[in-house]
Amino acid sequence: MSKRVLGKKILGITFLAVASFFVSANLVACGEENEAVPEMQSQSQAPRSVPIVDVGVFNAPASSVITAEKAKLYAKASATLVELGFRWSERIDKAPNDEKVQILNAYNVARDQACARVGLNGIAEYNWITSVAIPDPKNKAVFESVGVKTAN
């Protein structure tokens, strides 16, 4: 299995894990509302981890050559996305079919946030690096210097 395919599978699993977290938190909040708990109270009891990070629109650069700093951010984002995938995969597997789409949507948001938190411009930049910068032979030394193996 190629690293590109493996990376895409890892991203998929990561997306699923993040999405399930958001859906689970939403279901808990909905259950509290059904028990006649005021809305303000259920919102204050909802788990809060970190504030949402603004993710701008990613515009692919003219050149596919990447800096060592971007390669480091990519490696860090990869590790984060693997962890997200691990955490969300079980939730997605156990979810009823009618909830899986909601979970996947939330997981996509979480992947975008994870990439933004490490310094990339969301999952769009991560995907661009995966599909364009890593395959470019000019970037091989830069990626390998930060511990990312390339196929070229």
mmCIF file of C-alpha atoms in Angstrom:
data_model
loop_
_atom_site.group_PDB
_atom_site.id
_atom_site.type_symbol
_atom_site.label_atom_id
_atom_site.label_comp_id
_atom_site.label_asym_id
_atom_site.label_seq_id
_atom_site.Cartn_x
_atom_site.Cartn_y
_atom_site.Cartn_z
ATOM 1 C CA MET A 1 0.000 0.000 0.000
ATOM 2 C CA SER A 2 1.479 3.354 -0.968
ATOM 3 C CA LYS A 3 2.048 6.096 1.565
ATOM 4 C CA ARG A 4 -0.385 8.338 -0.309
ATOM 5 C CA VAL A 5 -3.187 5.782 0.015
ATOM 6 C CA LEU A 6 -2.269 5.132 3.627
ATOM 7 C CA GLY A 7 -2.241 8.873 4.302
ATOM 8 C CA LYS A 8 -5.683 9.264 2.767
ATOM 9 C CA LYS A 9 -7.024 6.391 4.854
ATOM 10 C CA ILE A 10 -5.540 7.936 7.978
ATOM 11 C CA LEU A 11 -7.134 11.262 7.080
ATOM 12 C CA GLY A 12 -10.465 9.547 6.589
ATOM 13 C CA ILE A 13 -10.296 7.820 9.948
ATOM 14 C CA THR A 14 -9.221 11.059 11.590
ATOM 15 C CA PHE A 15 -12.155 12.889 10.054
ATOM 16 C CA LEU A 16 -14.527 10.269 11.378
ATOM 17 C CA ALA A 17 -13.128 10.515 14.896
ATOM 18 C CA VAL A 18 -13.441 14.304 15.102
ATOM 19 C CA ALA A 19 -16.961 14.247 13.674
ATOM 20 C CA SER A 20 -18.141 11.735 16.263
ATOM 21 C CA PHE A 21 -16.937 13.962 19.088
ATOM 22 C CA PHE A 22 -19.052 16.863 17.898
ATOM 23 C CA VAL A 23 -22.117 14.704 17.368
ATOM 24 C CA SER A 24 -21.739 13.058 20.779
ATOM 25 C CA ALA A 25 -21.495 16.441 22.491
ATOM 26 C CA ASN A 26 -24.577 17.601 20.578
ATOM 27 C CA LEU A 27 -26.557 14.488 21.531
ATOM 28 C CA VAL A 28 -25.686 14.967 25.202
ATOM 29 C CA ALA A 29 -26.847 18.573 25.059
ATOM 30 C CA CYS A 30 -30.100 17.546 23.310
ATOM 31 C CA GLY A 31 -30.768 14.894 25.943
ATOM 32 C CA GLU A 32 -30.395 17.481 28.700
ATOM 33 C CA GLU A 33 -32.917 19.768 27.009
ATOM 34 C CA ASN A 34 -35.472 16.946 26.906
ATOM 35 C CA GLU A 35 -35.164 16.625 30.674
ATOM 36 C CA ALA A 36 -36.443 20.212 31.112
ATOM 37 C CA VAL A 37 -32.992 21.667 31.791
ATOM 38 C CA PRO A 38 -32.912 25.317 30.622
ATOM 39 C CA GLU A 39 -30.998 25.844 27.392
ATOM 40 C CA MET A 40 -28.489 28.218 28.956
ATOM 41 C CA GLN A 41 -27.637 25.639 31.595
ATOM 42 C CA SER A 42 -27.133 22.807 29.098
ATOM 43 C CA GLN A 43 -24.883 25.005 26.992
ATOM 44 C CA SER A 44 -22.764 25.922 29.989
ATOM 45 C CA GLN A 45 -22.421 22.232 30.839
ATOM 46 C CA ALA A 46 -21.404 21.223 27.323
ATOM 47 C CA PRO A 47 -17.735 20.256 27.098
ATOM 48 C CA ARG A 48 -15.560 23.133 25.995
ATOM 49 C CA SER A 49 -12.059 22.382 24.901
ATOM 50 C CA VAL A 50 -10.646 25.233 22.864
ATOM 51 C CA PRO A 51 -12.183 28.057 20.863
ATOM 52 C CA ILE A 52 -12.821 27.669 17.157
ATOM 53 C CA VAL A 53 -9.911 28.863 15.026
ATOM 54 C CA ASP A 54 -10.665 30.864 11.892
ATOM 55 C CA VAL A 55 -9.564 28.984 8.797
ATOM 56 C CA GLY A 56 -9.092 31.131 5.734
ATOM 57 C CA VAL A 57 -9.450 30.085 2.142
ATOM 58 C CA PHE A 58 -6.391 28.206 0.930
ATOM 59 C CA ASN A 59 -4.986 29.277 -2.421
ATOM 60 C CA ALA A 60 -2.389 26.922 -3.818
ATOM 61 C CA PRO A 61 0.967 28.625 -4.386
ATOM 62 C CA ALA A 62 2.403 28.907 -7.878
ATOM 63 C CA SER A 63 5.346 26.692 -6.928
ATOM 64 C CA SER A 64 5.120 23.268 -5.317
ATOM 65 C CA VAL A 65 8.465 23.763 -3.549
ATOM 66 C CA ILE A 66 7.902 23.747 0.197
ATOM 67 C CA THR A 67 9.862 25.259 3.097
ATOM 68 C CA ALA A 68 11.249 23.282 6.000
ATOM 69 C CA GLU A 69 8.829 25.111 8.311
ATOM 70 C CA LYS A 70 5.811 24.010 6.231
ATOM 71 C CA ALA A 71 7.169 20.461 6.189
ATOM 72 C CA LYS A 72 7.394 20.536 10.005
ATOM 73 C CA LEU A 73 3.822 21.830 10.267
ATOM 74 C CA TYR A 74 2.691 19.104 7.882
ATOM 75 C CA ALA A 75 4.384 16.404 9.974
ATOM 76 C CA LYS A 76 2.776 17.788 13.126
ATOM 77 C CA ALA A 77 -0.648 17.954 11.453
ATOM 78 C CA SER A 78 -0.242 14.367 10.232
ATOM 79 C CA ALA A 79 0.364 13.114 13.749
ATOM 80 C CA THR A 80 -2.613 15.100 15.033
ATOM 81 C CA LEU A 81 -4.893 13.774 12.304
ATOM 82 C CA VAL A 82 -3.872 10.193 13.040
ATOM 83 C CA GLU A 83 -4.790 10.699 16.691
ATOM 84 C CA LEU A 84 -8.133 12.240 15.732
ATOM 85 C CA GLY A 85 -8.884 9.317 13.456
ATOM 86 C CA PHE A 86 -8.104 6.847 16.183
ATOM 87 C CA ARG A 87 -10.407 8.608 18.644
ATOM 88 C CA TRP A 88 -13.314 8.991 16.250
ATOM 89 C CA SER A 89 -13.267 5.676 14.392
ATOM 90 C CA GLU A 90 -14.976 3.664 17.132
ATOM 91 C CA ARG A 91 -17.714 6.261 17.560
ATOM 92 C CA ILE A 92 -18.430 6.204 13.863
ATOM 93 C CA ASP A 93 -18.476 2.420 13.734
ATOM 94 C CA LYS A 94 -20.993 2.238 16.595
ATOM 95 C CA ALA A 95 -23.246 5.055 15.340
ATOM 96 C CA PRO A 96 -26.567 4.255 13.688
ATOM 97 C CA ASN A 97 -26.486 4.721 9.929
ATOM 98 C CA ASP A 98 -28.732 7.791 10.048
ATOM 99 C CA GLU A 99 -26.232 9.578 12.322
ATOM 100 C CA LYS A 100 -23.046 8.736 10.432
ATOM 101 C CA VAL A 101 -23.384 11.651 7.991
ATOM 102 C CA GLN A 102 -23.653 14.108 10.882
ATOM 103 C CA ILE A 103 -20.651 12.533 12.530
ATOM 104 C CA LEU A 104 -18.628 12.701 9.333
ATOM 105 C CA ASN A 105 -19.514 16.375 8.859
ATOM 106 C CA ALA A 106 -18.386 17.191 12.395
ATOM 107 C CA TYR A 107 -15.240 15.139 11.895
ATOM 108 C CA ASN A 108 -14.435 17.193 8.784
ATOM 109 C CA VAL A 109 -14.703 20.386 10.842
ATOM 110 C CA ALA A 110 -12.446 18.899 13.499
ATOM 111 C CA ARG A 111 -9.811 17.940 10.898
ATOM 112 C CA ASP A 112 -9.882 21.478 9.520
ATOM 113 C CA GLN A 113 -9.471 22.858 13.040
ATOM 114 C CA ALA A 114 -6.650 20.457 13.873
ATOM 115 C CA CYS A 115 -4.675 21.556 10.821
ATOM 116 C CA ALA A 116 -5.318 25.234 11.564
ATOM 117 C CA ARG A 117 -4.201 24.843 15.178
ATOM 118 C CA VAL A 118 -0.800 23.497 14.131
ATOM 119 C CA GLY A 119 -0.299 26.366 11.688
ATOM 120 C CA LEU A 120 -1.584 25.173 8.324
ATOM 121 C CA ASN A 121 -4.429 26.866 6.488
ATOM 122 C CA GLY A 122 -6.856 24.074 7.315
ATOM 123 C CA ILE A 123 -7.275 20.667 5.793
ATOM 124 C CA ALA A 124 -7.174 22.199 2.314
ATOM 125 C CA GLU A 125 -3.506 23.126 2.700
ATOM 126 C CA TYR A 126 -2.750 19.745 4.271
ATOM 127 C CA ASN A 127 -4.352 17.986 1.310
ATOM 128 C CA TRP A 128 -2.451 20.211 -1.152
ATOM 129 C CA ILE A 129 0.853 19.325 0.515
ATOM 130 C CA THR A 130 -0.093 15.629 0.431
ATOM 131 C CA SER A 131 -1.087 15.594 -3.213
ATOM 132 C CA VAL A 132 1.244 18.217 -4.744
ATOM 133 C CA ALA A 133 4.264 19.044 -2.556
ATOM 134 C CA ILE A 134 5.174 15.565 -1.312
ATOM 135 C CA PRO A 135 5.269 13.976 -4.799
ATOM 136 C CA ASP A 136 7.549 16.776 -6.070
ATOM 137 C CA PRO A 137 11.121 15.371 -6.085
ATOM 138 C CA LYS A 138 12.467 18.848 -5.278
ATOM 139 C CA ASN A 139 10.916 18.524 -1.796
ATOM 140 C CA LYS A 140 12.295 15.096 -0.936
ATOM 141 C CA ALA A 141 15.201 16.341 1.187
ATOM 142 C CA VAL A 142 13.040 18.882 3.027
ATOM 143 C CA PHE A 143 10.420 16.302 4.005
ATOM 144 C CA GLU A 144 12.963 13.684 4.952
ATOM 145 C CA SER A 145 14.780 16.241 7.153
ATOM 146 C CA VAL A 146 11.619 16.468 9.297
ATOM 147 C CA GLY A 147 10.979 12.725 9.320
ATOM 148 C CA VAL A 148 8.406 12.448 6.514
ATOM 149 C CA LYS A 149 9.294 9.687 4.048
ATOM 150 C CA THR A 150 8.444 10.247 0.401
ATOM 151 C CA ALA A 151 7.940 7.753 -2.410
ATOM 152 C CA ASN A 152 10.021 9.695 -4.948
#
